[in-house]
Amino acid sequence: MIAVIGGYGQGLSMRVPRSPEAGETVAGGVLRVDHGGKGSNQAVAACRLGADARIITALGDDDAAAAARQLWADEGVEDHAVEIAGMSTMTGFIMVEPSGENRICIADGALSALHPEHIDAPLSGIGPGDVVLVSMEIPADAAERALRLGRERGAFIILNPAPMSEEVLPLLRLADIITPNRRELATMAASAEPGTADEVAGCCARARERTDYTGAMLVTLGADGAHLDDGDGGSASIEPVAVTDAVDTTGAGDAYSAALAVALHEGADVRQAARFAAAAGALAVTRDGVLPSLPHRDALDRLMNSGVKS
């Protein structure tokens, strides 16, 4: 079982000619409405990759909540969402540039009311061999509860520290592996965003000194692949899986996190799991929109069998 603790939100995506500067209006956008939220995306992606997955989150008492539950029923995700009366379901606004790069703002809504006591029952059956995947769209105290329960019960713990903030730092030591991007790693290290491989490695070292984190760090670097610091003094570069038709990076990080969780749940080591995750992220950027981009297992297996090193 993969237990995903994170957010569901309605995603309002607008393809724009370019992102506006402060005080500027840019016309010519094209709007679409999608399911979104890191937690929901990751749970759906895990199911599409063949895992049993459950979602633990909070919804409002609105039409978006009903749509979320229907999505999870259709995709085979176990629904452990609590419904918060009088609040709206989280909504995200995403601007996507022609290059595929995106910028995201979130109105938390009901997700801000997810409390630690909402976590206990859904994680009651979790144990050794299971994976707990936590992202930081949810309140920090709820995330801490999920991390501590997962650890106490012997599950493997993945923390996707997005969005990253100072209040996340004390939670890192509860994870077995964390998956920051460059910007999130820079926040952990209280330093400038790293560019070169040496700068990424140095930033990992500073983040460890600052947080007392001892687990593995898998730093996602977009088109440059990933950097693995295994926490035992070893490190490796995870080569990117090249694609020539990238159209939208939205959801690629969630596909990556889900594939990492699935591979680790199936017994892969961290390097093998990182390669599997890189292939999932590469497939995701070739499709427009979040849900359509989350790959199914057969497509990912074909890519892995086509020469991608594992």
Tab-separated table of N, CA, C and O in Angstrom, residues 39-102:
chain	number	residue	atom	x	y	z
A	39	GLY	N	-1.150	15.751	-3.730
A	39	GLY	CA	-1.511	14.474	-3.141
A	39	GLY	C	-2.392	13.651	-4.057
A	39	GLY	O	-2.142	12.454	-4.286
A	40	SER	N	-3.416	14.287	-4.598
A	40	SER	CA	-4.324	13.570	-5.493
A	40	SER	C	-3.594	13.110	-6.747
A	40	SER	O	-3.743	11.958	-7.180
A	41	ASN	N	-2.798	13.999	-7.335
A	41	ASN	CA	-2.045	13.609	-8.534
A	41	ASN	C	-1.150	12.404	-8.250
A	41	ASN	O	-1.056	11.471	-9.058
A	42	GLN	N	-0.472	12.431	-7.110
A	42	GLN	CA	0.453	11.350	-6.784
A	42	GLN	C	-0.296	10.038	-6.540
A	42	GLN	O	0.169	8.966	-6.956
A	43	ALA	N	-1.448	10.101	-5.885
A	43	ALA	CA	-2.222	8.879	-5.629
A	43	ALA	C	-2.749	8.291	-6.939
A	43	ALA	O	-2.696	7.072	-7.157
A	44	VAL	N	-3.267	9.156	-7.813
A	44	VAL	CA	-3.753	8.678	-9.112
A	44	VAL	C	-2.603	8.071	-9.912
A	44	VAL	O	-2.736	6.996	-10.509
A	45	ALA	N	-1.467	8.766	-9.923
A	45	ALA	CA	-0.313	8.251	-10.676
A	45	ALA	C	0.150	6.908	-10.131
A	45	ALA	O	0.500	6.009	-10.899
A	46	ALA	N	0.152	6.753	-8.814
A	46	ALA	CA	0.576	5.475	-8.224
A	46	ALA	C	-0.345	4.348	-8.664
A	46	ALA	O	0.114	3.239	-8.982
A	47	CYS	N	-1.650	4.608	-8.684
A	47	CYS	CA	-2.597	3.583	-9.138
A	47	CYS	C	-2.366	3.250	-10.609
A	47	CYS	O	-2.409	2.079	-11.014
A	48	ARG	N	-2.143	4.281	-11.437
A	48	ARG	CA	-1.921	4.029	-12.863
A	48	ARG	C	-0.650	3.207	-13.089
A	48	ARG	O	-0.519	2.527	-14.112
A	49	LEU	N	0.278	3.286	-12.134
A	49	LEU	CA	1.529	2.519	-12.259
A	49	LEU	C	1.427	1.153	-11.598
A	49	LEU	O	2.420	0.442	-11.477
A	50	GLY	N	0.227	0.799	-11.128
A	50	GLY	CA	-0.008	-0.560	-10.667
A	50	GLY	C	-0.039	-0.771	-9.176
A	50	GLY	O	-0.147	-1.918	-8.717
A	51	ALA	N	0.061	0.308	-8.388
A	51	ALA	CA	0.077	0.163	-6.931
A	51	ALA	C	-1.333	0.312	-6.351
A	51	ALA	O	-2.212	0.893	-6.966
A	52	ASP	N	-1.511	-0.208	-5.150
A	52	ASP	CA	-2.685	0.120	-4.349
A	52	ASP	C	-2.358	1.411	-3.606
A	52	ASP	O	-1.354	1.491	-2.892
A	53	ALA	N	-3.209	2.439	-3.773
A	53	ALA	CA	-2.909	3.741	-3.178
A	53	ALA	C	-4.149	4.307	-2.511
A	53	ALA	O	-5.268	4.094	-2.974
A	54	ARG	N	-3.910	5.033	-1.423
A	54	ARG	CA	-4.982	5.739	-0.744
A	54	ARG	C	-4.608	7.215	-0.617
A	54	ARG	O	-3.429	7.554	-0.529
A	55	ILE	N	-5.621	8.077	-0.584
A	55	ILE	CA	-5.400	9.505	-0.441
A	55	ILE	C	-5.976	9.959	0.891
A	55	ILE	O	-7.100	9.592	1.248
A	56	ILE	N	-5.188	10.722	1.636
A	56	ILE	CA	-5.628	11.306	2.907
A	56	ILE	C	-5.510	12.818	2.756
A	56	ILE	O	-4.399	13.350	2.596
A	57	THR	N	-6.636	13.515	2.772
A	57	THR	CA	-6.652	14.940	2.514
A	57	THR	C	-7.929	15.538	3.086
A	57	THR	O	-8.664	14.864	3.818
A	58	ALA	N	-8.186	16.818	2.799
A	58	ALA	CA	-9.419	17.488	3.222
A	58	ALA	C	-10.045	18.175	2.022
A	58	ALA	O	-9.344	18.776	1.200
A	59	LEU	N	-11.382	18.080	1.936
A	59	LEU	CA	-12.162	18.693	0.863
A	59	LEU	C	-13.173	19.651	1.462
A	59	LEU	O	-13.541	19.544	2.634
A	60	GLY	N	-13.668	20.584	0.642
A	60	GLY	CA	-14.765	21.435	1.069
A	60	GLY	C	-16.095	20.722	0.895
A	60	GLY	O	-16.150	19.518	0.600
A	61	ASP	N	-17.184	21.477	1.103
A	61	ASP	CA	-18.517	20.886	0.901
A	61	ASP	C	-19.123	21.466	-0.379
A	61	ASP	O	-20.239	21.987	-0.373
A	62	ASP	N	-18.403	21.340	-1.473
A	62	ASP	CA	-18.809	21.958	-2.736
A	62	ASP	C	-18.759	20.946	-3.885
A	62	ASP	O	-18.456	19.766	-3.683
A	63	ASP	N	-19.062	21.419	-5.071
A	63	ASP	CA	-19.073	20.532	-6.237
A	63	ASP	C	-17.684	19.964	-6.539
A	63	ASP	O	-17.564	18.849	-7.059
A	64	ALA	N	-16.648	20.730	-6.228
A	64	ALA	CA	-15.282	20.244	-6.486
A	64	ALA	C	-14.982	18.997	-5.658
A	64	ALA	O	-14.263	18.096	-6.114
A	65	ALA	N	-15.543	18.921	-4.443
A	65	ALA	CA	-15.330	17.745	-3.597
A	65	ALA	C	-15.967	16.507	-4.223
A	65	ALA	O	-15.360	15.419	-4.249
A	66	ALA	N	-17.182	16.682	-4.728
A	66	ALA	CA	-17.861	15.547	-5.378
A	66	ALA	C	-17.072	15.091	-6.604
A	66	ALA	O	-16.943	13.885	-6.871
A	67	ALA	N	-16.522	16.046	-7.341
A	67	ALA	CA	-15.726	15.699	-8.519
A	67	ALA	C	-14.469	14.938	-8.120
A	67	ALA	O	-14.040	14.005	-8.810
A	68	ALA	N	-13.864	15.334	-7.000
A	68	ALA	CA	-12.667	14.638	-6.525
A	68	ALA	C	-12.982	13.186	-6.196
A	68	ALA	O	-12.253	12.264	-6.593
A	69	ARG	N	-14.064	12.980	-5.464
A	69	ARG	CA	-14.409	11.603	-5.059
A	69	ARG	C	-14.721	10.737	-6.281
A	69	ARG	O	-14.398	9.543	-6.313
A	70	GLN	N	-15.355	11.329	-7.289
A	70	GLN	CA	-15.648	10.564	-8.511
A	70	GLN	C	-14.347	10.208	-9.233
A	70	GLN	O	-14.187	9.091	-9.752
A	71	LEU	N	-13.422	11.172	-9.283
A	71	LEU	CA	-12.106	10.900	-9.905
A	71	LEU	C	-11.432	9.714	-9.228
A	71	LEU	O	-10.955	8.779	-9.896
A	72	TRP	N	-11.367	9.747	-7.893
A	72	TRP	CA	-10.665	8.685	-7.183
A	72	TRP	C	-11.358	7.335	-7.375
A	72	TRP	O	-10.683	6.306	-7.501
A	73	ALA	N	-12.708	7.338	-7.419
A	73	ALA	CA	-13.436	6.091	-7.669
A	73	ALA	C	-13.090	5.552	-9.060
A	73	ALA	O	-12.872	4.345	-9.247
A	74	ASP	N	-13.032	6.454	-10.031
A	74	ASP	CA	-12.729	6.030	-11.406
A	74	ASP	C	-11.300	5.500	-11.536
A	74	ASP	O	-11.033	4.606	-12.351
A	75	GLU	N	-10.361	6.065	-10.763
A	75	GLU	CA	-8.949	5.705	-10.902
A	75	GLU	C	-8.520	4.589	-9.941
A	75	GLU	O	-7.383	4.126	-9.982
A	76	GLY	N	-9.433	4.176	-9.038
A	76	GLY	CA	-9.091	3.101	-8.111
A	76	GLY	C	-8.360	3.542	-6.864
A	76	GLY	O	-7.724	2.723	-6.193
A	77	VAL	N	-8.429	4.834	-6.523
A	77	VAL	CA	-7.757	5.356	-5.328
A	77	VAL	C	-8.682	5.198	-4.120
A	77	VAL	O	-9.858	5.555	-4.175
A	78	GLU	N	-8.149	4.644	-3.018
A	78	GLU	CA	-8.908	4.574	-1.760
A	78	GLU	C	-9.114	5.987	-1.230
A	78	GLU	O	-8.156	6.722	-1.015
A	79	ASP	N	-10.361	6.340	-0.956
A	79	ASP	CA	-10.726	7.706	-0.563
A	79	ASP	C	-10.797	7.801	0.963
A	79	ASP	O	-11.690	7.225	1.580
A	80	HIS	N	-9.846	8.529	1.568
A	80	HIS	CA	-9.859	8.781	3.008
A	80	HIS	C	-9.869	10.291	3.272
A	80	HIS	O	-9.218	10.764	4.212
A	81	ALA	N	-10.595	11.027	2.439
A	81	ALA	CA	-10.662	12.481	2.597
A	81	ALA	C	-11.725	12.854	3.626
A	81	ALA	O	-12.796	12.267	3.661
A	82	VAL	N	-11.400	13.852	4.457
A	82	VAL	CA	-12.379	14.412	5.386
A	82	VAL	C	-13.005	15.627	4.717
A	82	VAL	O	-12.337	16.365	3.992
A	83	GLU	N	-14.323	15.815	4.913
A	83	GLU	CA	-15.024	16.943	4.312
A	83	GLU	C	-15.238	18.023	5.360
A	83	GLU	O	-15.755	17.741	6.436
A	84	ILE	N	-14.844	19.270	5.070
A	84	ILE	CA	-14.932	20.381	6.008
A	84	ILE	C	-16.124	21.259	5.635
A	84	ILE	O	-16.132	21.889	4.569
A	85	ALA	N	-17.130	21.307	6.510
A	85	ALA	CA	-18.354	22.076	6.223
A	85	ALA	C	-18.056	23.568	6.168
A	85	ALA	O	-17.261	24.096	6.955
A	86	GLY	N	-18.693	24.234	5.223
A	86	GLY	CA	-18.596	25.691	5.141
A	86	GLY	C	-17.327	26.203	4.494
A	86	GLY	O	-17.097	27.423	4.482
A	87	MET	N	-16.512	25.317	3.946
A	87	MET	CA	-15.273	25.756	3.309
A	87	MET	C	-15.232	25.249	1.866
A	87	MET	O	-15.880	24.255	1.515
A	88	SER	N	-14.467	25.908	1.045
A	88	SER	CA	-14.315	25.499	-0.350
A	88	SER	C	-13.111	24.571	-0.489
A	88	SER	O	-12.176	24.605	0.310
A	89	THR	N	-13.163	23.736	-1.495
A	89	THR	CA	-12.029	22.864	-1.804
A	89	THR	C	-10.865	23.707	-2.356
A	89	THR	O	-11.090	24.734	-3.011
A	90	MET	N	-9.647	23.286	-2.068
A	90	MET	CA	-8.468	24.014	-2.532
A	90	MET	C	-8.549	24.281	-4.034
A	90	MET	O	-9.001	23.433	-4.816
A	91	THR	N	-8.085	25.461	-4.432
A	91	THR	CA	-8.040	25.816	-5.849
A	91	THR	C	-6.645	26.329	-6.185
A	91	THR	O	-6.056	27.115	-5.437
A	92	GLY	N	-6.120	25.867	-7.303
A	92	GLY	CA	-4.813	26.321	-7.759
A	92	GLY	C	-4.925	27.029	-9.103
A	92	GLY	O	-5.737	26.633	-9.959
A	93	PHE	N	-4.146	28.079	-9.297
A	93	PHE	CA	-4.102	28.780	-10.582
A	93	PHE	C	-2.706	28.609	-11.165
A	93	PHE	O	-1.705	28.916	-10.508
A	94	ILE	N	-2.662	28.100	-12.394
A	94	ILE	CA	-1.388	27.715	-13.013
A	94	ILE	C	-1.223	28.455	-14.336
A	94	ILE	O	-2.081	28.342	-15.219
A	95	MET	N	-0.148	29.194	-14.472
A	95	MET	CA	0.193	29.815	-15.753
A	95	MET	C	1.264	28.980	-16.435
A	95	MET	O	2.298	28.669	-15.829
A	96	VAL	N	0.996	28.581	-17.681
A	96	VAL	CA	1.931	27.744	-18.434
A	96	VAL	C	2.447	28.539	-19.634
A	96	VAL	O	1.647	28.979	-20.476
A	97	GLU	N	3.761	28.709	-19.711
A	97	GLU	CA	4.374	29.455	-20.807
A	97	GLU	C	4.605	28.530	-22.012
A	97	GLU	O	4.559	27.301	-21.875
A	98	PRO	N	4.835	29.086	-23.197
A	98	PRO	CA	5.065	28.240	-24.383
A	98	PRO	C	6.195	27.237	-24.204
A	98	PRO	O	6.184	26.167	-24.826
A	99	SER	N	7.169	27.534	-23.361
A	99	SER	CA	8.282	26.604	-23.121
A	99	SER	C	7.865	25.391	-22.300
A	99	SER	O	8.607	24.416	-22.211
A	100	GLY	N	6.654	25.456	-21.701
A	100	GLY	CA	6.207	24.399	-20.798
A	100	GLY	C	6.447	24.728	-19.335
A	100	GLY	O	5.950	24.028	-18.449
A	101	GLU	N	7.242	25.759	-19.053
A	101	GLU	CA	7.454	26.154	-17.658
A	101	GLU	C	6.158	26.691	-17.073
A	101	GLU	O	5.318	27.264	-17.782
A	102	ASN	N	5.977	26.484	-15.736
A	102	ASN	CA	4.725	26.925	-15.125
A	102	ASN	C	4.977	27.715	-13.850
A	102	ASN	O	6.049	27.622	-13.232
